[in-house]
PDB file of C-alpha atoms and ligand atoms in Angstrom:
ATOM      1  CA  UNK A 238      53.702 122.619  82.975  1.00  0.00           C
ATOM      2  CA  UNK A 239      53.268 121.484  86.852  1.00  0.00           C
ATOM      3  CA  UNK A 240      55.284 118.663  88.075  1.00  0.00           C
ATOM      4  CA  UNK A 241      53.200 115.800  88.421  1.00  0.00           C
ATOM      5  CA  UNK A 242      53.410 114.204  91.843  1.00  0.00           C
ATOM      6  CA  UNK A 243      52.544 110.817  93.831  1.00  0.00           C
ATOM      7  CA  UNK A 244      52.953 110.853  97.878  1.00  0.00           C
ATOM      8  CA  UNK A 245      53.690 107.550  99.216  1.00  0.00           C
ATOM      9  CA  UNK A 246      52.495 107.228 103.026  1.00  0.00           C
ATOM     10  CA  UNK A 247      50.019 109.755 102.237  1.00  0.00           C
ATOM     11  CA  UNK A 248      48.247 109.505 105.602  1.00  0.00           C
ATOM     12  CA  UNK A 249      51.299 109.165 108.217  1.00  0.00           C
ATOM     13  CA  UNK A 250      53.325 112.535 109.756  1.00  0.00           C
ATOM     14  CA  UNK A 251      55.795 113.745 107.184  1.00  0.00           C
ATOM     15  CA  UNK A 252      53.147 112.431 104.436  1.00  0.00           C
ATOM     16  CA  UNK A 253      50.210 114.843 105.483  1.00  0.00           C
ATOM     17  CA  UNK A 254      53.207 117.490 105.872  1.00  0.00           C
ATOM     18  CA  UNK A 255      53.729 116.277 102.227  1.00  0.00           C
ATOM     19  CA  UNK A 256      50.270 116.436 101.084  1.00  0.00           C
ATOM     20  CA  UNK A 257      49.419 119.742 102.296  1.00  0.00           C
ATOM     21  CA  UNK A 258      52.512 121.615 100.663  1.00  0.00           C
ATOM     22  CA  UNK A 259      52.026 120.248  97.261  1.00  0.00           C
ATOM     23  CA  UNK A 260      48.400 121.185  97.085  1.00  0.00           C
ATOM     24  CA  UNK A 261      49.695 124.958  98.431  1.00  0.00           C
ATOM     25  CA  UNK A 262      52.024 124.723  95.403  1.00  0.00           C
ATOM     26  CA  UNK A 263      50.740 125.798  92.022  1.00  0.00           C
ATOM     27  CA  UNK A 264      53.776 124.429  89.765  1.00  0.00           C
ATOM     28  CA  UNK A 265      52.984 120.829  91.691  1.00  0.00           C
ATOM     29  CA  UNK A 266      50.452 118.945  90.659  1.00  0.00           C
ATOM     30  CA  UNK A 267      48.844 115.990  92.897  1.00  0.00           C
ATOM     31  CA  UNK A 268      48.095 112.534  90.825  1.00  0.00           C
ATOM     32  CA  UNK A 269      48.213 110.045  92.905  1.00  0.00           C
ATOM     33  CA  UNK A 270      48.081 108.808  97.043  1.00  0.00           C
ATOM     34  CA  UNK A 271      49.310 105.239  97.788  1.00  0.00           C
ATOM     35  CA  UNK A 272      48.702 103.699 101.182  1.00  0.00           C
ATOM     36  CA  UNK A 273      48.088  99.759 101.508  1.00  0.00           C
ATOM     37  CA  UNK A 274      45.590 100.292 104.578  1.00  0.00           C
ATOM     38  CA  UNK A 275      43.433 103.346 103.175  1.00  0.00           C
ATOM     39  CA  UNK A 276      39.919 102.734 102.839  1.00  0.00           C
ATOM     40  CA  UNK A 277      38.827 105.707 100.664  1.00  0.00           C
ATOM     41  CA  UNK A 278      38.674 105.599  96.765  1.00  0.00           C
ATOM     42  CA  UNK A 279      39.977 109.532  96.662  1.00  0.00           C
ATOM     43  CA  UNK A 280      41.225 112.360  98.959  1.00  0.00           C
ATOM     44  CA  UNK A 281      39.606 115.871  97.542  1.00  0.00           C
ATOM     45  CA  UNK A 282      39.706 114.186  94.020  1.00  0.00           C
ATOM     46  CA  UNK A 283      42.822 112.873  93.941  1.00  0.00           C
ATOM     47  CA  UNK A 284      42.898 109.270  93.695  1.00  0.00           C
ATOM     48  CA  UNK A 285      43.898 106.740  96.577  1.00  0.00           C
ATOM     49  CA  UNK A 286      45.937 103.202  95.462  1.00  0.00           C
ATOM     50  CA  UNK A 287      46.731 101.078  97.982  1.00  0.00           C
ATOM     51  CA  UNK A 288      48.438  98.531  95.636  1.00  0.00           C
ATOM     52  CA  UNK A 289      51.677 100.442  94.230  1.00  0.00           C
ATOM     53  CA  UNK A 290      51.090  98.173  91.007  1.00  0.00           C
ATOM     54  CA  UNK A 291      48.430  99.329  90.012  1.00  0.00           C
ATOM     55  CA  UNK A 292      50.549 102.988  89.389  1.00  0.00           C
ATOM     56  CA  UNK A 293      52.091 101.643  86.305  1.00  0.00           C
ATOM     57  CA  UNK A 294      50.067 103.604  84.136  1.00  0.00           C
ATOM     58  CA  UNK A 295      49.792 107.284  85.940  1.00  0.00           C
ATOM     59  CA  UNK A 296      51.772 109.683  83.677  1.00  0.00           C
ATOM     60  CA  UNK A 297      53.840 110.956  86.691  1.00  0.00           C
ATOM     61  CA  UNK A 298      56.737 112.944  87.498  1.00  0.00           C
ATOM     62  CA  UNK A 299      58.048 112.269  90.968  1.00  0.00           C
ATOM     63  CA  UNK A 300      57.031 109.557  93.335  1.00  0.00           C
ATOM     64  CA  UNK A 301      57.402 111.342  96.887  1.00  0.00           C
ATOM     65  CA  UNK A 302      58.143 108.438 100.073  1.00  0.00           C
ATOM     66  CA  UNK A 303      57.382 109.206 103.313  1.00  0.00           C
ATOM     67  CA  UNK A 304      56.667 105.154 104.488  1.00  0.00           C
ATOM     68  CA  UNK A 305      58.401 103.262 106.186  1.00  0.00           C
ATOM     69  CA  UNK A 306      61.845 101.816 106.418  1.00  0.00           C
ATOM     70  CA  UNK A 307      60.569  97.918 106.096  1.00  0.00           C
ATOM     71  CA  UNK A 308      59.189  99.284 102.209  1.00  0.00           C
ATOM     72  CA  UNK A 309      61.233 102.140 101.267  1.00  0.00           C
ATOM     73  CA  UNK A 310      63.593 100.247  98.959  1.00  0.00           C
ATOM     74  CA  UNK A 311      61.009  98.288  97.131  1.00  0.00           C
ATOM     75  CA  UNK A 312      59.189 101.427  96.432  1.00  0.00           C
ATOM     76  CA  UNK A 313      62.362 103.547  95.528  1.00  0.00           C
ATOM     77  CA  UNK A 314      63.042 100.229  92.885  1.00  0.00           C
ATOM     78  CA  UNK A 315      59.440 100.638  91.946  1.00  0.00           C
ATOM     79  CA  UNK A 316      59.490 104.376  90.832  1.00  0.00           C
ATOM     80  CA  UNK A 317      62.751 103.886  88.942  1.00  0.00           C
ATOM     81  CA  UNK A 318      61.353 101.151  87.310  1.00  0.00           C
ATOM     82  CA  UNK A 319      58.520 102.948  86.279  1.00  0.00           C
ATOM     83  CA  UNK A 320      59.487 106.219  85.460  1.00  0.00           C
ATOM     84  CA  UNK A 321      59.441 108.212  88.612  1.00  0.00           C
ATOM     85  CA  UNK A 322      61.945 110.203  89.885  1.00  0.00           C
ATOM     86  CA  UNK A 323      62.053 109.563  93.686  1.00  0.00           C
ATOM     87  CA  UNK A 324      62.183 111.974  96.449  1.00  0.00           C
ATOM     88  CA  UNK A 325      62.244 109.642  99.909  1.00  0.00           C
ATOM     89  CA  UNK A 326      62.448 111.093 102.868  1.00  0.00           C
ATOM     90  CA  UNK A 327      61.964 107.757 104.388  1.00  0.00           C
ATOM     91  CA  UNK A 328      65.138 106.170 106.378  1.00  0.00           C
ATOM     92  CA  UNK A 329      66.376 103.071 107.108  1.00  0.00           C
ATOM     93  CA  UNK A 330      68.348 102.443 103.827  1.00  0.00           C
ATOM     94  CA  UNK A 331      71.358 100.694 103.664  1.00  0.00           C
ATOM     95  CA  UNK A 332      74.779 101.436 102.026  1.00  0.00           C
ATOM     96  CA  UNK A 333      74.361  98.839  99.216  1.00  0.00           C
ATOM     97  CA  UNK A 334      70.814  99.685  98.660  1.00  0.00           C
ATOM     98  CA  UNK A 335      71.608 103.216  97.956  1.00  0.00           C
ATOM     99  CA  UNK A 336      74.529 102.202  95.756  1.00  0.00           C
ATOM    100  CA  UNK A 337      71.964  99.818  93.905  1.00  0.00           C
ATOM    101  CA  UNK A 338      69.340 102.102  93.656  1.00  0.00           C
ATOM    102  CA  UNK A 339      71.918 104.704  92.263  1.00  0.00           C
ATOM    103  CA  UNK A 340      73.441 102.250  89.685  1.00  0.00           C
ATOM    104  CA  UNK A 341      69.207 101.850  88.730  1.00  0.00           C
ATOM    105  CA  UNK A 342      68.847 105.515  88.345  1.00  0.00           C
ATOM    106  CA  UNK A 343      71.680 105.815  86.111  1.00  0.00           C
ATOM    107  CA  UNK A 344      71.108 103.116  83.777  1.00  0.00           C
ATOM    108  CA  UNK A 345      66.972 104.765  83.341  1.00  0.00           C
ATOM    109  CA  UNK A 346      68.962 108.040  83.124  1.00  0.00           C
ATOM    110  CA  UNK A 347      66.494 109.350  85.734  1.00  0.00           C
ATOM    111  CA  UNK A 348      67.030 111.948  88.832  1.00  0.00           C
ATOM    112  CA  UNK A 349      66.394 111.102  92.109  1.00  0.00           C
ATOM    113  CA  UNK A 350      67.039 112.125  95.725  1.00  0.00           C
ATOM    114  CA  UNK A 351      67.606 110.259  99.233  1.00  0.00           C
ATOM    115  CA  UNK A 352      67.526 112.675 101.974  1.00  0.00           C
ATOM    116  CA  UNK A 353      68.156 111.411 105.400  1.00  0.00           C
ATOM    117  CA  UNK A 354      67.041 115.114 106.661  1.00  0.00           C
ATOM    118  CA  UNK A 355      65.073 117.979 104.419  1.00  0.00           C
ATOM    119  CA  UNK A 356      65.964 120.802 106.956  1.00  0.00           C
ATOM    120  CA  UNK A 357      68.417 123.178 105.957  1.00  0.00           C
ATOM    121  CA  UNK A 358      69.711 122.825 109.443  1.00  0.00           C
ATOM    122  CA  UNK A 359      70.492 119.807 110.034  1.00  0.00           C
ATOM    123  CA  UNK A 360      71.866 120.338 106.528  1.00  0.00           C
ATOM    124  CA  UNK A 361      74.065 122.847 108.080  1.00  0.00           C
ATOM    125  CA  UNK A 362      74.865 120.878 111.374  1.00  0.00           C
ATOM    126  CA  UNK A 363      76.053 117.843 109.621  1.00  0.00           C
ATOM    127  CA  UNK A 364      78.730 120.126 107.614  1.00  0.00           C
ATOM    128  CA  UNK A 365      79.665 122.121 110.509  1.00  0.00           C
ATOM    129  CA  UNK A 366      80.046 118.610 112.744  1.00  0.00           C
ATOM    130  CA  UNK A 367      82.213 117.956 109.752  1.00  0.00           C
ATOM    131  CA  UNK A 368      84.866 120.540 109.583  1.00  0.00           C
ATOM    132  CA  UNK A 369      84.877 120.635 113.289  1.00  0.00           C
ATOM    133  CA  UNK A 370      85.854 116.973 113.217  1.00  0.00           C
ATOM    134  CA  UNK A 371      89.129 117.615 111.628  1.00  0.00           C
ATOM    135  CA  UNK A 372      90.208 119.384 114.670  1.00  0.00           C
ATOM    136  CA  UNK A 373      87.939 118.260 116.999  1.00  0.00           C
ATOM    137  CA  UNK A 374      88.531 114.008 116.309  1.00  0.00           C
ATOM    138  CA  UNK A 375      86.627 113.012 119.784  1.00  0.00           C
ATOM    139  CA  UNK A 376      82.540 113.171 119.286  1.00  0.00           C
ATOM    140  CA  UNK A 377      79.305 111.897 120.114  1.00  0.00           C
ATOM    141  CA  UNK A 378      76.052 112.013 118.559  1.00  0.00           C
ATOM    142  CA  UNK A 379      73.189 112.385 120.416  1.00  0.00           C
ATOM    143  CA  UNK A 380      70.072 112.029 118.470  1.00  0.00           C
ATOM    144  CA  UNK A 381      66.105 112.738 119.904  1.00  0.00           C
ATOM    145  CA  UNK A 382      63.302 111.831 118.170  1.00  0.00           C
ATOM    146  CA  UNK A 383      59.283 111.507 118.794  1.00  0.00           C
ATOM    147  CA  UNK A 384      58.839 107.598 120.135  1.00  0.00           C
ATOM    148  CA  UNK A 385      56.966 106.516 117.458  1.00  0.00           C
ATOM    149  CA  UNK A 386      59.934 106.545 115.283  1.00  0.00           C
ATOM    150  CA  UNK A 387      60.643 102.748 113.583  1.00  0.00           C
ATOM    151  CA  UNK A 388      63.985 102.824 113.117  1.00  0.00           C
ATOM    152  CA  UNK A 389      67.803 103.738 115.324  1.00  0.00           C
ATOM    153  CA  UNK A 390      69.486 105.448 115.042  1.00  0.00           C
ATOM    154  CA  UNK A 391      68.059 107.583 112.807  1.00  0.00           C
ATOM    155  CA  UNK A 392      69.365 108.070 109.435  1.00  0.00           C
ATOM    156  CA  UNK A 393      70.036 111.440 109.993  1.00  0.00           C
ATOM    157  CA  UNK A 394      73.066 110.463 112.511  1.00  0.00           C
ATOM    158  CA  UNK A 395      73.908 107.585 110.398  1.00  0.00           C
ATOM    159  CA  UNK A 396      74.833 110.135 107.908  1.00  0.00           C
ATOM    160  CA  UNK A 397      76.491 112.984 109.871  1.00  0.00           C
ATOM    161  CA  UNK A 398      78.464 109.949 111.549  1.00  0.00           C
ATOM    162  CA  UNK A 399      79.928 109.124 108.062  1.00  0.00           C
ATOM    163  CA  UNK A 400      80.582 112.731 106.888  1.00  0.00           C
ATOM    164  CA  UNK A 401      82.295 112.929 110.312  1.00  0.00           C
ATOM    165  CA  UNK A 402      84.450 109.820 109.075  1.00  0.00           C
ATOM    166  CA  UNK A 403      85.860 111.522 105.922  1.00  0.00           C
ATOM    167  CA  UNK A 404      87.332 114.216 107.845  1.00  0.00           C
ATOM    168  CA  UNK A 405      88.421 112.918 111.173  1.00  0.00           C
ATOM    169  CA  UNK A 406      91.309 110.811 111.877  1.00  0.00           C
ATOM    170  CA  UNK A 407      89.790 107.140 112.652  1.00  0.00           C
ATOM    171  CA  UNK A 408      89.613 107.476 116.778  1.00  0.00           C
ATOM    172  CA  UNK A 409      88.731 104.605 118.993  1.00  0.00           C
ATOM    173  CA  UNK A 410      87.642 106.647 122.081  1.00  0.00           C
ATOM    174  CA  UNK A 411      86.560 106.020 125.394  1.00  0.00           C
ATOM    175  CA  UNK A 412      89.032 104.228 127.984  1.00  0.00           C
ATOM    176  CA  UNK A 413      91.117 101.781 126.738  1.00  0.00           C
ATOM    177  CA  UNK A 414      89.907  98.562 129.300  1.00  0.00           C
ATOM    178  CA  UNK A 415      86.200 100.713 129.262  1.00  0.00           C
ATOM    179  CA  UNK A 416      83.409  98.291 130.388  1.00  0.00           C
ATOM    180  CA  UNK A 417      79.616  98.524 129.838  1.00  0.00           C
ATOM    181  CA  UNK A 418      77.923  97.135 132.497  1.00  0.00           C
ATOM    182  CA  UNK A 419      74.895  97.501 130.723  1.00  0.00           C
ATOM    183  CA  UNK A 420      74.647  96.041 127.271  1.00  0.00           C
ATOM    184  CA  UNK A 421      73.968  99.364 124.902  1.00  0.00           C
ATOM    185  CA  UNK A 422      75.109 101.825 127.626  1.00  0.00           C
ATOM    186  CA  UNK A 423      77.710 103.452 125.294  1.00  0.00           C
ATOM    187  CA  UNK A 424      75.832 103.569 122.070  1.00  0.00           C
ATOM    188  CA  UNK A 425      76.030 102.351 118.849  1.00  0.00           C
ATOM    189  CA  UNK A 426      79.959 102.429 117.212  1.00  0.00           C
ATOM    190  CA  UNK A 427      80.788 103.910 113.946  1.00  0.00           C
ATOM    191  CA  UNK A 428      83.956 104.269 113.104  1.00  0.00           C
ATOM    192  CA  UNK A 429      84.993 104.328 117.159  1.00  0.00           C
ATOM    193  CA  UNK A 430      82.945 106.900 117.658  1.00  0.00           C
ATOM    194  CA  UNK A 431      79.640 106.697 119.994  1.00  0.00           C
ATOM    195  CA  UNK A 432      75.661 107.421 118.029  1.00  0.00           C
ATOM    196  CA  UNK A 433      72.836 107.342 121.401  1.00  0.00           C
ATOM    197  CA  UNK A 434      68.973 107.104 120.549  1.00  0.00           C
ATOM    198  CA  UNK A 435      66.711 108.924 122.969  1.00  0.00           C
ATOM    199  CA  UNK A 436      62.924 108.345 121.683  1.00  0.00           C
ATOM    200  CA  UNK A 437      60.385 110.449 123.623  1.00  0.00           C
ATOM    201  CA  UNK A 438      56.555 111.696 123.628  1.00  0.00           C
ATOM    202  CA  UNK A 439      56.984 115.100 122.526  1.00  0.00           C
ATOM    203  CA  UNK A 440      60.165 115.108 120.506  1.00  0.00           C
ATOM    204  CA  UNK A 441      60.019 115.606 116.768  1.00  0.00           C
ATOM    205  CA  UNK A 442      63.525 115.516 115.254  1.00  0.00           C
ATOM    206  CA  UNK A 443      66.601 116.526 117.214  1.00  0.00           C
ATOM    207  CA  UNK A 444      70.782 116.368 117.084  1.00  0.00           C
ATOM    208  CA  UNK A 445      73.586 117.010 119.340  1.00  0.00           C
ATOM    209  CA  UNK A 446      77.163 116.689 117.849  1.00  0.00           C
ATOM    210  CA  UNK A 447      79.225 116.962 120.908  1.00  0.00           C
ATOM    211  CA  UNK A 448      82.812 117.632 120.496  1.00  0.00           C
ATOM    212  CA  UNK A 449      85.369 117.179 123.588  1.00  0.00           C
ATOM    213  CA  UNK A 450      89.138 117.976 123.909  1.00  0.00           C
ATOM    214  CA  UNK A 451      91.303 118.789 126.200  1.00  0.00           C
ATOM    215  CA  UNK A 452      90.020 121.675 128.845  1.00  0.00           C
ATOM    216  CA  UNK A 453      87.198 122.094 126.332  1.00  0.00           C
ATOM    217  CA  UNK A 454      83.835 121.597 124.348  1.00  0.00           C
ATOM    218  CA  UNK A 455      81.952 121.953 121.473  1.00  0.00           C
ATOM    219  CA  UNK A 456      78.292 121.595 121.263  1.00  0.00           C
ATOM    220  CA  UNK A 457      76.240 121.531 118.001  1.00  0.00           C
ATOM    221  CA  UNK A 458      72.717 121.293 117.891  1.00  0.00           C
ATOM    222  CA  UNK A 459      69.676 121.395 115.774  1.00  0.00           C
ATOM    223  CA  UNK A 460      65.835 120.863 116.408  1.00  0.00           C
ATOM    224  CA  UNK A 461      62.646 120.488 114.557  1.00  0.00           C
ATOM    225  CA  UNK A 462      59.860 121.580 116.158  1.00  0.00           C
ATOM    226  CA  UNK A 463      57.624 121.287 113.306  1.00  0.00           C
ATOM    227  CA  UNK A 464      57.402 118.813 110.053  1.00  0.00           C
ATOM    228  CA  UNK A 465      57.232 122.319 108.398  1.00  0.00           C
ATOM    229  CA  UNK A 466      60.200 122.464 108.765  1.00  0.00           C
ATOM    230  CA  UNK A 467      61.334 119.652 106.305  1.00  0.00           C
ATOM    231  CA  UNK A 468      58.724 121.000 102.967  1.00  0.00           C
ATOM    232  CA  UNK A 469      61.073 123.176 101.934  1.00  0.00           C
ATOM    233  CA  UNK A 470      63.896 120.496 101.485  1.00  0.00           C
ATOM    234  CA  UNK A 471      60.951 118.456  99.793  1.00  0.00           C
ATOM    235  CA  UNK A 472      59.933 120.883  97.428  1.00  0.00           C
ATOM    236  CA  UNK A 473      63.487 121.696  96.393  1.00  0.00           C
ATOM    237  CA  UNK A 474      64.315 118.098  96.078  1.00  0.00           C
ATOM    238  CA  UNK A 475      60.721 117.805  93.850  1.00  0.00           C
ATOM    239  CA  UNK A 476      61.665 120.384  91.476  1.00  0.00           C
ATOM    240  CA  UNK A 477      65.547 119.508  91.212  1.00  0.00           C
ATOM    241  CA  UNK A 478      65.315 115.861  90.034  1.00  0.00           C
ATOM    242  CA  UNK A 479      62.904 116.410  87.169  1.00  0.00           C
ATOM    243  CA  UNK A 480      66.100 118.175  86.141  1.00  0.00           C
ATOM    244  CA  UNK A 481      68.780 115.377  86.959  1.00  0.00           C
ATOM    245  CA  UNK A 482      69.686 111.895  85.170  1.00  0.00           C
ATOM    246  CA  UNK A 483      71.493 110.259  88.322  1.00  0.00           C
ATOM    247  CA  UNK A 484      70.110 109.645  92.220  1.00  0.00           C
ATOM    248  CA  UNK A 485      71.764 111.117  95.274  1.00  0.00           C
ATOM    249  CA  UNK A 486      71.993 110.889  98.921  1.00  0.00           C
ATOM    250  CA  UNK A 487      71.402 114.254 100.656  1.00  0.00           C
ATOM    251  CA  UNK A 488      69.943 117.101 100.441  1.00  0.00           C
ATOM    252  CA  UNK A 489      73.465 118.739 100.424  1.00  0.00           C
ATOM    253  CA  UNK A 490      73.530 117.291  97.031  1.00  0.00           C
ATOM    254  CA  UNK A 491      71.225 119.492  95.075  1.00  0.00           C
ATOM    255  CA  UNK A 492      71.624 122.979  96.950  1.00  0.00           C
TER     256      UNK A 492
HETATM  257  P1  NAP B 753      54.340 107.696 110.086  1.00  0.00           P
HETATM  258  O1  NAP B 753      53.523 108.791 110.669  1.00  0.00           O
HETATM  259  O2  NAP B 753      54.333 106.348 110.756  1.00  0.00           O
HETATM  260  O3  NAP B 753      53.916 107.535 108.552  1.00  0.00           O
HETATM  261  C1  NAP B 753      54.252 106.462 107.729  1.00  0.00           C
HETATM  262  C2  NAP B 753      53.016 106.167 106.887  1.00  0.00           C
HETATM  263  O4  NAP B 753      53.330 105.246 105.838  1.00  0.00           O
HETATM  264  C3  NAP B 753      51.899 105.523 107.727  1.00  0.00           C
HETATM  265  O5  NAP B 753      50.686 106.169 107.442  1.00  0.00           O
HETATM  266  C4  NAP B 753      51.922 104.073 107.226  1.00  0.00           C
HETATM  267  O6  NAP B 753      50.674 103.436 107.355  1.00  0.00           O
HETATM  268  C5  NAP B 753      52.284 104.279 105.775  1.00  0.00           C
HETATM  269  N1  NAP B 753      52.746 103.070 105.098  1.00  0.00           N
HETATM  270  C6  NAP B 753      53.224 101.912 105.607  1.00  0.00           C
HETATM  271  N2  NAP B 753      53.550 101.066 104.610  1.00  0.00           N
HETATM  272  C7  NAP B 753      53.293 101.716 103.457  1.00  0.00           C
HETATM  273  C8  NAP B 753      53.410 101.364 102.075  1.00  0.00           C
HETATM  274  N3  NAP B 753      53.867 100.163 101.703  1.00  0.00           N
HETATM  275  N4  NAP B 753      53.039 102.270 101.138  1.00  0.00           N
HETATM  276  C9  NAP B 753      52.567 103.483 101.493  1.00  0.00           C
HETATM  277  N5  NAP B 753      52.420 103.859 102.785  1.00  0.00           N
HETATM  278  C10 NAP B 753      52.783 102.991 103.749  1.00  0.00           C
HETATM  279  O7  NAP B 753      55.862 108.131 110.003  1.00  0.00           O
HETATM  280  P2  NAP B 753      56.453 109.596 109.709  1.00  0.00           P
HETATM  281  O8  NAP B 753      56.805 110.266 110.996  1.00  0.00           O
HETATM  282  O9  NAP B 753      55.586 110.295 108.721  1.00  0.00           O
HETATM  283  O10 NAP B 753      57.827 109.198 109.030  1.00  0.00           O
HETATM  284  C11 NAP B 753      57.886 108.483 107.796  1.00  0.00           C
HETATM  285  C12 NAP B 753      59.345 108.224 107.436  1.00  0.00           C
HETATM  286  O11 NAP B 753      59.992 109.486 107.182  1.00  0.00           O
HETATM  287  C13 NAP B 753      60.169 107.559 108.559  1.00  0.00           C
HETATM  288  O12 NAP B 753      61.092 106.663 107.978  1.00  0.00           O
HETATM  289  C14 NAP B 753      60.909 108.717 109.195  1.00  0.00           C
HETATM  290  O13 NAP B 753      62.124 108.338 109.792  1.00  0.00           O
HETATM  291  C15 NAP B 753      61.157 109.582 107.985  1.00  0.00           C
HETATM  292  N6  NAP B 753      61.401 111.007 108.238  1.00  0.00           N
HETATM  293  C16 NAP B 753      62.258 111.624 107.399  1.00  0.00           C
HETATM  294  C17 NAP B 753      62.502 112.964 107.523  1.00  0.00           C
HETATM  295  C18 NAP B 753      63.447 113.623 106.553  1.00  0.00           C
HETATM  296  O14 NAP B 753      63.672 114.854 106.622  1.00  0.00           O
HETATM  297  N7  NAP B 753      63.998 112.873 105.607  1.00  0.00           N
HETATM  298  C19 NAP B 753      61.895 113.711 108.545  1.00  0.00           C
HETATM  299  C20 NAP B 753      61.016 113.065 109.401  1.00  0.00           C
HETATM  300  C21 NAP B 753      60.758 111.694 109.235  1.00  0.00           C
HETATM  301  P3  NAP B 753      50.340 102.650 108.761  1.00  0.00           P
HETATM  302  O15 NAP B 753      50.520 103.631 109.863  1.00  0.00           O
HETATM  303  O16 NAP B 753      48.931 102.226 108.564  1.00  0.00           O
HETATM  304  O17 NAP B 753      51.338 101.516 108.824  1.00  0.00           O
END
C-alpha cells in the first residue's frame, strides 16, 4: 500500500521540489497540501488546507515540512499529535525542541526525522569535517546560501559545528587579545570555533569546513546546485519512518 503523504509549505522552494517527487513516486501517495496563504481549494486534485487543524481527520502517513523556521515546531508537535510521522526539512530548531519533540515521538511510539541537510553530501562532509577534527582541532565554517534564506546560520552548520565538538578537543582559537573592530566580523562562536553566513542571489546551499595547522590546510566543501539534490534524502527519510517508533536528527540517522 502507498505511503500516504501531506507537504507542508507546499508552494515555497524545497516544497515544490517536494511536491513534484512524490507525485513521480508510485509507492507515495499525495493527500494533503497545507499553506496558510493559498487561495486554491486543490492542486491537480489533491486538496489544499490552509488551517493545519482542519488535518485532524486525513488518514495520513507522513506529514512532510518544508515551512519555515518561525512554525516548524508547532507543526512537528502537530503531526505527532495527530498521527503523522514527520519528515522536516525545515531549520531553525532548537536543542530543547528537538529533545521535546523526541520525548513526543517516543511516548506516541511514532518515527520521525529532522534533517538539517537531505544531500548525501553534505551528509558526507559533516562526517569527514568530523574525523578530520580530531587531528585537525582549528576550523571554520563557512556556509553560502541563496539570500532569501530566514534563518543563520543555517542549520546545516549548526549541526556539523556540533559533530565537530564531539571529536575535537574544545579550542578557543584566534589570538589571544584578538579584537573585532566590527561587531560580527569573526562569526558566530560554537564551542571556540568560528560559523560565517554569506547569503547571496544565486547561491542555493553551500559549505566550507576549513581546517588550518601548522604549514598547512584542509579544505572541505560541498554545493547544491539544485533542490534535486535534497529528494532523495526526502524520499528515504519518507519511507524509513513509517518503519520507526522514535524521532531523529539527521539524515545520518537512518542510512
Ligand atoms: P520558501 O521558498 O520560503 O518556502 C517556505 C514556504 O512555506 C513558503 O511558501 C511559505 O509561504 C510557506 N509557509 C509559511 N508558513 C507556513 C505554514 N504555517 N504552513 C505551511 N506553509 C507555510 O523556503 P525554502 O527555500 O523552500 O525552504 C524552506 C525551509 O527548508 C527553510 O527552513 C530552509 O532552511 C529549509 N531547507 C532545508 C533543506 C534540507 O535539506 N533540510 C534544504 C533547503 C532548505 P509564504 O512564502 O507565503 O510565507
Amino acid at each position: 500500500m502507498a505511503i500516504k503523504v501531506i507537504i507542508a509549505g507546499f508552494k515555497g522552494k524545497m516544497g515544490q521540489a517536494a511536491y513534484k517527487m512524490v507525485l513521480e513516486d508510485e509507492e507515495l501517495e499525495l493527500i494533503g497540501l497545507v499553506d496558510p496563504f493559498a487561495t486554491e481549494k486543490n492542486v491537480a486534485g489533491v486538496p489544499v488546507f490552509t488551517d493545519k487543524t482542519d488535518l485532524t481527520a486525513l488518514e495520513a502517513d507522513v506529514w512532510v515540512d518544508f515551512t519555515t523556521p518561525a512554525v516548524a515546531y508547532e507543526n512537528t508537535k502537530f503531526a505527532l499529535e495527530n498521527g503523522f510521522a514527520p519528515v522536516v526539512g525545515t531549520t531553525g530548531f532548537t536543542a530543547e525542541q528537538i529533545d521535546e519533540l523526541k520525548s513526543l515521538s517516543a511516548r506516541k511510539a511514532l518515527g520521525g526525522l529532522i534533517a538539517p541537510n537531505f544531500a548525501i553530501g553534505a551528509i558526507l562532509l559533516m562526517q569527514f569535517a568530523a574525523q578530520a577534527a580530531k587531528y585537525l582541532p582549528n576550523v571554520e565554517i563557512i556556509e553560502l546560501h541563496h539570500d532569501n534564506k530566514k534563518d543563520a546560520p543555517s542549520g546545516t552548520a549548526i549541526k556539523t559545528a556540533e559533530l565537530i565538538s564531539e571529536t575535537r578537543q574544545s579550542l578557543k582559537q584566534g589570538a589571544t587579545d584578538e579584537e573585532e573592530l566590527l561587531a560580527g566580523a569573526r562569526g558566530a562562536e560554537v564551542d571556540g570555533m568560528r560559523i560565517h553566513s554569506v547569503r547571496l542571489p544565486g547561491l542555493v546551499a553551500h559549505q566550507e569546513v576549513i581546517f588550518g595547522a601548522q604549514g598547512e590546510g584542509l579544505t572541505l566543501r560541498h554545493d547544491s546546485y539544485d533542490r534535486i539534490s535534497f529528494m532523495s534524502g526526502v524520499n528515504l527519510g519518507i519511507k524509513e519512518v513509517v518503519k520507526r517508533q522514535q524521532l531523529v536528527y539527521g539524515l545520518e540517522q537512518l542510512l
